[in-house]
CSV table of N, CA and C in Angstrom, one decimal:
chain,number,residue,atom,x,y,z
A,121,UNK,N,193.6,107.0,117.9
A,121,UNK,CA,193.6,106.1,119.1
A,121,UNK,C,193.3,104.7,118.7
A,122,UNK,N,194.2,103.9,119.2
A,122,UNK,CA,194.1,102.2,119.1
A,122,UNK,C,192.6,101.4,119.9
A,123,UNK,N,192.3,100.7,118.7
A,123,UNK,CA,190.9,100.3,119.5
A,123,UNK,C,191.7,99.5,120.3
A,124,UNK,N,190.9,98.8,121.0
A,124,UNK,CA,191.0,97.6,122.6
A,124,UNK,C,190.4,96.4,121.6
A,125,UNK,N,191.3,95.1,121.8
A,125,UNK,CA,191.0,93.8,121.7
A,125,UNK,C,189.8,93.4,121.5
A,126,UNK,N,189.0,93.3,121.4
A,126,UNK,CA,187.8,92.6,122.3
A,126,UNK,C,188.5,91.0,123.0
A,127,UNK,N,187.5,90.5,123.8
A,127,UNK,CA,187.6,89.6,124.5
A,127,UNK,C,188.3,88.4,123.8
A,128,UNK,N,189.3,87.8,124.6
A,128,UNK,CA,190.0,86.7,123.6
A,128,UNK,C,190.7,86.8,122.6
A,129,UNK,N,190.8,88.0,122.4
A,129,UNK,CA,191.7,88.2,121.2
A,129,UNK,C,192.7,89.2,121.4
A,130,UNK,N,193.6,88.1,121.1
A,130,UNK,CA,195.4,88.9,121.1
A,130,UNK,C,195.6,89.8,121.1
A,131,UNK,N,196.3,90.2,121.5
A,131,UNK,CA,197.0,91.6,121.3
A,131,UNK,C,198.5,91.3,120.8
A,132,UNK,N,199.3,90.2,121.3
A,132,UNK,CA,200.2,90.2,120.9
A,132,UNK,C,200.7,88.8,120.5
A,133,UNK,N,202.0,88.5,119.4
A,133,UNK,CA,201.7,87.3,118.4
A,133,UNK,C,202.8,86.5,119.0
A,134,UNK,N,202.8,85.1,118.7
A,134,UNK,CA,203.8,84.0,119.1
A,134,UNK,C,205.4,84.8,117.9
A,135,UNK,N,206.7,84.4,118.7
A,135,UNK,CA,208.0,85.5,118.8
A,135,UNK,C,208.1,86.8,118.7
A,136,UNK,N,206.9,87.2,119.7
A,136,UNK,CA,206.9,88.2,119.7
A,136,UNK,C,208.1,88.8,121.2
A,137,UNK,N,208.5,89.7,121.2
A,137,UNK,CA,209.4,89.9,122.1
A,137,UNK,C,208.7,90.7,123.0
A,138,UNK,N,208.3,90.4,124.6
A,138,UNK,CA,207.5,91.2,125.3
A,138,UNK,C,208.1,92.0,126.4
A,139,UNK,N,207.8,92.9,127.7
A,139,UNK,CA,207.8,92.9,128.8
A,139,UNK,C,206.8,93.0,130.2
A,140,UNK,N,207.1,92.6,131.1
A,140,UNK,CA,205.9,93.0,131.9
A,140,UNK,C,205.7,94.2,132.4
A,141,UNK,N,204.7,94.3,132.9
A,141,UNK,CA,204.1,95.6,133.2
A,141,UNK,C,204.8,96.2,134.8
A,142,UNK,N,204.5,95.0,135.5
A,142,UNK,CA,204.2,95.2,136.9
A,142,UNK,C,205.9,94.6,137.0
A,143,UNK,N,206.5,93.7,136.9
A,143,UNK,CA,207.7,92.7,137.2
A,143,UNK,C,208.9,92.8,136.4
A,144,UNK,N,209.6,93.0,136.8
A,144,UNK,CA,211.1,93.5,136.0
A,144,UNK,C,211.5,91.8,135.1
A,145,UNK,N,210.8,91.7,134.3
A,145,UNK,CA,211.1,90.5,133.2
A,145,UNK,C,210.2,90.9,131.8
A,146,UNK,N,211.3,90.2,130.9
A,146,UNK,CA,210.8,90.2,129.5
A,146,UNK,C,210.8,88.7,128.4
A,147,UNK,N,210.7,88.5,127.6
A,147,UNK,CA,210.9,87.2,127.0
A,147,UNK,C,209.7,86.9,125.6
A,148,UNK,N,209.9,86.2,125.1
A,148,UNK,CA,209.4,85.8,123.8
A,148,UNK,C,208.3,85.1,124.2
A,149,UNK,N,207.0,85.3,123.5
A,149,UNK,CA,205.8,84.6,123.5
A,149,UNK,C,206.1,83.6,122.7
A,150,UNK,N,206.1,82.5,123.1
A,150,UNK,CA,205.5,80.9,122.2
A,150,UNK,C,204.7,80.1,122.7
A,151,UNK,N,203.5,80.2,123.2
A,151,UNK,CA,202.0,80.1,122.4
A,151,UNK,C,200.8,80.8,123.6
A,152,UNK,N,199.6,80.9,123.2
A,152,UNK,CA,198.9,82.2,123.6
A,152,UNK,C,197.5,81.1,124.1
A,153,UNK,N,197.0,81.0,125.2
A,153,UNK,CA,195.5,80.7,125.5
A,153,UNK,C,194.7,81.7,125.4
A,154,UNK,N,193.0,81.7,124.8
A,154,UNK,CA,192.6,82.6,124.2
A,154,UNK,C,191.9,83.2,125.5
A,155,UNK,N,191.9,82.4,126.4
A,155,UNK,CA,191.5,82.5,127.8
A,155,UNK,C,192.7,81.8,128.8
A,156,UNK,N,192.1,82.4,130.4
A,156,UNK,CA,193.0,81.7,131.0
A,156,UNK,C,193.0,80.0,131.4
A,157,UNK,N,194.4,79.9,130.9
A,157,UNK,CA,193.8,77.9,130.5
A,157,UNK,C,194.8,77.7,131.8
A,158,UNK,N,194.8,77.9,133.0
A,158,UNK,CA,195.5,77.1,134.0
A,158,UNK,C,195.2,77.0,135.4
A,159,UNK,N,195.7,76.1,136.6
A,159,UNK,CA,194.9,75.2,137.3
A,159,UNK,C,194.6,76.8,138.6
A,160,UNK,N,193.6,76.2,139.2
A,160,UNK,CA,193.1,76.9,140.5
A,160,UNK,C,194.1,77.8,141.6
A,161,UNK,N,194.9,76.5,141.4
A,161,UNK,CA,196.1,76.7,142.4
A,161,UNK,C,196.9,77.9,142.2
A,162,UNK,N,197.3,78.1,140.6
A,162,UNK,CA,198.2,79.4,140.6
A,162,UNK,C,197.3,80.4,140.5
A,163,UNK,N,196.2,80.2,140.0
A,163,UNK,CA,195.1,81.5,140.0
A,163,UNK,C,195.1,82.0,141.7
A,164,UNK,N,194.6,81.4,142.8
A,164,UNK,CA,194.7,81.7,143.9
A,164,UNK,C,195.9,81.9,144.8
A,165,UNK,N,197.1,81.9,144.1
A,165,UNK,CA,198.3,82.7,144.5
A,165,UNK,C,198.8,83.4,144.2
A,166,UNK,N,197.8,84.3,143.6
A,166,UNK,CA,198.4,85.7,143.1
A,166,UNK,C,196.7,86.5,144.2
A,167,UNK,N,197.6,87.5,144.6
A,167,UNK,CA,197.2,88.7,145.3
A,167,UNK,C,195.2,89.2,144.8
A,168,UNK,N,194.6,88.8,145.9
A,168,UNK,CA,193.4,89.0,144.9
A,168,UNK,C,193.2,90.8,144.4
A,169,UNK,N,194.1,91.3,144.9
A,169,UNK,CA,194.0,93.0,144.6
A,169,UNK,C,194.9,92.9,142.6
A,170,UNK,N,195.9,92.1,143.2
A,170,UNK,CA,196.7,92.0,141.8
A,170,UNK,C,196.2,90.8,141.0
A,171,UNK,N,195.3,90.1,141.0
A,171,UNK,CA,194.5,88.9,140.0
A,171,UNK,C,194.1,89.6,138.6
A,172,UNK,N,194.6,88.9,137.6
A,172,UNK,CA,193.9,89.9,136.2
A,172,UNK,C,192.6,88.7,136.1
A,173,UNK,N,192.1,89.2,135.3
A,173,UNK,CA,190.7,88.6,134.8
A,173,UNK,C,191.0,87.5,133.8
A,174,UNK,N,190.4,86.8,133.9
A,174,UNK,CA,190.5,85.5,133.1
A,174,UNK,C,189.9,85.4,132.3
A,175,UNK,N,189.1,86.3,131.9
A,175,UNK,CA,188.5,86.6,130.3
A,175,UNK,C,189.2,87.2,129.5
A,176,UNK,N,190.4,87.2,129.3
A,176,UNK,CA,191.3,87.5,128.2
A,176,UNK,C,192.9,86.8,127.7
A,177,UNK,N,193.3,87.1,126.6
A,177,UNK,CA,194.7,86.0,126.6
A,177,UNK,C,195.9,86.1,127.7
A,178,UNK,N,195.8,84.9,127.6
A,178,UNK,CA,197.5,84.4,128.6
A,178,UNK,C,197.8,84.0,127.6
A,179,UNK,N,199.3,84.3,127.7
A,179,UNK,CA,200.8,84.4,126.9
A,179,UNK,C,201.5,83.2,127.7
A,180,UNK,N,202.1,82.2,126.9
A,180,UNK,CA,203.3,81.3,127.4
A,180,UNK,C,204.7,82.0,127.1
A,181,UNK,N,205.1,82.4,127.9
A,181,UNK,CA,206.5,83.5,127.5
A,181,UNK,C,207.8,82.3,128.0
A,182,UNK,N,209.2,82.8,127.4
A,182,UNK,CA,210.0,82.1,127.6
A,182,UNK,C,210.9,83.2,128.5
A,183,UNK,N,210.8,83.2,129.6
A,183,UNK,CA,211.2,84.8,130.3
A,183,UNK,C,212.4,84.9,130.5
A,184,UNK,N,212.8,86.0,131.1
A,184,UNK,CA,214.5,86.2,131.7
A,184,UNK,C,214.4,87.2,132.5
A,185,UNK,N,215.0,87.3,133.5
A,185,UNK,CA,215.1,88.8,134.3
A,185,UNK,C,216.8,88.7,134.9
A,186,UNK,N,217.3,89.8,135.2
A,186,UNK,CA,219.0,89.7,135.3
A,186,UNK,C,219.8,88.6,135.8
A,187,UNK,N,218.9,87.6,136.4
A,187,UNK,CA,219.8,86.6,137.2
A,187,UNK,C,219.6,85.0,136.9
A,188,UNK,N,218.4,84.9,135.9
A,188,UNK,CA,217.8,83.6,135.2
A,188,UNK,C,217.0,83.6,134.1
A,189,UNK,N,216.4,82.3,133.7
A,189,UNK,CA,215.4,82.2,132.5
A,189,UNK,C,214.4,81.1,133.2
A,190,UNK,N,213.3,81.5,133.1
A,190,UNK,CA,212.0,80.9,133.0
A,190,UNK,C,210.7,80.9,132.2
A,191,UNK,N,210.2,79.8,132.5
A,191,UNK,CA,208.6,80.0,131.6
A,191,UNK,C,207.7,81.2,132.1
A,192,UNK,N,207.2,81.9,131.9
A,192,UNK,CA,205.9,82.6,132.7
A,192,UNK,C,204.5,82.5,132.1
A,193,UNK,N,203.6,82.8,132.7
A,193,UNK,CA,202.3,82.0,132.0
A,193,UNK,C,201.6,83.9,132.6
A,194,UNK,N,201.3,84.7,131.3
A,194,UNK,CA,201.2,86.1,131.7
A,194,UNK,C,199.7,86.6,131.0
A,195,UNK,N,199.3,87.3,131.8
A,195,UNK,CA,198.0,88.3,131.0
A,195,UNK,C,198.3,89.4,130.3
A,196,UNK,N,197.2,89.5,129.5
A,196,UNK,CA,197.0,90.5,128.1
A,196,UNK,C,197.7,92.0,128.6
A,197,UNK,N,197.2,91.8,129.9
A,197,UNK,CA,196.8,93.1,130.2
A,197,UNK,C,198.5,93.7,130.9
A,198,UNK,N,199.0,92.3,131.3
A,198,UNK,CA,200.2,92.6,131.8
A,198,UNK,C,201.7,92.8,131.2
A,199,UNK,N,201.4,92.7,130.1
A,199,UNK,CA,201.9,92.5,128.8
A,199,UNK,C,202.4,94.1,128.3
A,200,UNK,N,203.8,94.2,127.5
A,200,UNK,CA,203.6,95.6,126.5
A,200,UNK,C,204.9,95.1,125.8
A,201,UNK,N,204.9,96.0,124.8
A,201,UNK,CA,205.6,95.1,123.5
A,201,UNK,C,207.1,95.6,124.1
A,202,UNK,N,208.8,94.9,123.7
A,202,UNK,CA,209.6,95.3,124.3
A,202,UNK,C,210.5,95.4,123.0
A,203,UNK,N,211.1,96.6,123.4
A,203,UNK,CA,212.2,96.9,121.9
A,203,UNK,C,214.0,96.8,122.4
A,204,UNK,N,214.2,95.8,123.4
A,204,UNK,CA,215.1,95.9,123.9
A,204,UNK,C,216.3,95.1,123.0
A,205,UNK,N,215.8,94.5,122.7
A,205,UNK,CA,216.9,93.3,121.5
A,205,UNK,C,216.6,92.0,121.6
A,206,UNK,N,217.5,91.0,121.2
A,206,UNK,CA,217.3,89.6,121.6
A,206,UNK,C,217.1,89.2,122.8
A,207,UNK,N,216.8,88.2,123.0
A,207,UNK,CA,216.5,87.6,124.6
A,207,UNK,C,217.5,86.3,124.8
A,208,UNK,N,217.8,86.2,125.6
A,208,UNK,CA,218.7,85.0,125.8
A,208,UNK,C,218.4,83.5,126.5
A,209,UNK,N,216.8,83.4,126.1
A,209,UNK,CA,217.0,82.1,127.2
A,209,UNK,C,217.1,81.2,126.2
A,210,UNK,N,217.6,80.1,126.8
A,210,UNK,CA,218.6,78.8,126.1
A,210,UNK,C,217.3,78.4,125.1
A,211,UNK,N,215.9,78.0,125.7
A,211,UNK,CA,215.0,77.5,124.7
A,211,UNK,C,214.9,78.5,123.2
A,212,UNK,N,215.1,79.0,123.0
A,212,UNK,CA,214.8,80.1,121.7
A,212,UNK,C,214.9,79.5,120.9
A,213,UNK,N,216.6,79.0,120.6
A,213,UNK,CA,216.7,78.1,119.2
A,213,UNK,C,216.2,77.2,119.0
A,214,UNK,N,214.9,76.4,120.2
A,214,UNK,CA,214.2,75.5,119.8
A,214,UNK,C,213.1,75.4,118.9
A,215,UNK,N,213.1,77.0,119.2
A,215,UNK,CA,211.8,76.9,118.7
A,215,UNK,C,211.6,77.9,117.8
A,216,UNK,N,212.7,78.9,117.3
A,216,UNK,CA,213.0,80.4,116.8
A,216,UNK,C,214.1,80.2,115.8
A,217,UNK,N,214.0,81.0,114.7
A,217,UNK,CA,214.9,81.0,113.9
A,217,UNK,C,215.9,82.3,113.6
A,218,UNK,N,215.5,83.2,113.0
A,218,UNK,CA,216.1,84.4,113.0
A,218,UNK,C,215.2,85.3,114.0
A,219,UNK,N,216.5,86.5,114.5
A,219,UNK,CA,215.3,87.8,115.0
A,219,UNK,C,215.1,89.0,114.5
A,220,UNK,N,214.1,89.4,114.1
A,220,UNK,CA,214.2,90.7,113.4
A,220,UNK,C,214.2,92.6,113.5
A,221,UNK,N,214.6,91.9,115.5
A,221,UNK,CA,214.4,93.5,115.8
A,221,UNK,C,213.5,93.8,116.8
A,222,UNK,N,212.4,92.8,116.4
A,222,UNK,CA,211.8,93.1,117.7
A,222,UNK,C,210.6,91.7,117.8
A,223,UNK,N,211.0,90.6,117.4
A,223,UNK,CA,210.3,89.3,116.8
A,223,UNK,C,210.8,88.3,116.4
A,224,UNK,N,210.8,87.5,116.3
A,224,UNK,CA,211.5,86.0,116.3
A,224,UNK,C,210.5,85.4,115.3
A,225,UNK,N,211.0,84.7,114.3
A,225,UNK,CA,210.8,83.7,113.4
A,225,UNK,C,210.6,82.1,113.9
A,226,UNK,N,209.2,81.5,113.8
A,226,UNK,CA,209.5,79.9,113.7
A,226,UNK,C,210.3,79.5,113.3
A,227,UNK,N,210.8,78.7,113.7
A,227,UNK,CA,211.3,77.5,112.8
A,227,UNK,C,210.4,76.3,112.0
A,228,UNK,N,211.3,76.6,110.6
A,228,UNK,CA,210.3,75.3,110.1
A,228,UNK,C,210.4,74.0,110.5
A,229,UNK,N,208.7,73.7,110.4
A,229,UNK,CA,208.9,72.1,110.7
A,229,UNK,C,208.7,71.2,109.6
A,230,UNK,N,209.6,70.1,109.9
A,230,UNK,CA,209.9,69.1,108.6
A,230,UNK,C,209.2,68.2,108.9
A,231,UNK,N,208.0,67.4,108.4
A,231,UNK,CA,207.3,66.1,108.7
A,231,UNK,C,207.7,65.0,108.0
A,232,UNK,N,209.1,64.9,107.2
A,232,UNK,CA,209.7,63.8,106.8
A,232,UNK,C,210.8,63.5,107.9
């Protein structure tokens, strides 16, 4: 049996290829708050029966679901790893290099 995270700590890594639990979308993590880092307003427009806790990581995901691509800003909990293939949203090559199946490579950065 797989231990549980403790608090603030990842479960899952930047290109990593995800999906959600609850919402028919999937997409690449590129970068993770170790807590929930965002404003009042969207915390209080989600369902307080469906609110995850904000003692754990949010995921910046680069999403897609059958009919677009967006950002999603997602919890630990709502999270599970996805073995479906590449993802197609236009940002990837910005920020992604190769895929390897089930994960995406940075790209290197050049400071010259």
């Amino acid at each position: 049996m797989r231990a549980m995270p403790k608090l603030g700590e990842g479960q899952f890594c930047i290109g990593q290829v995800v999906k959600h639990r609850l919402f028919s979308f999937r997409g690449v993590i590129f970068d993770v708050d170790p807590e929930f880092d965002n404003n009042e307003e969207w915390w209080e427009a989600i369902p307080e029966e469906a609110r995850p806790k904000k003692e754990q990581p949010f995921y910046h995901v680069l999403a897609e679901n059958d009919t677009s691509t967006y950002f999603a800003y997602v919890s630990q909990q709502n999270l599970e790893p996805d073995s479906g293939g590449p993802c197609r949203h236009p940002d990837i090559d910005d920020l992604f290099d190769s895929f390897d199946g089930g994960r995406y490579s940075l790209k290197s950065i050049s400071l010259n």
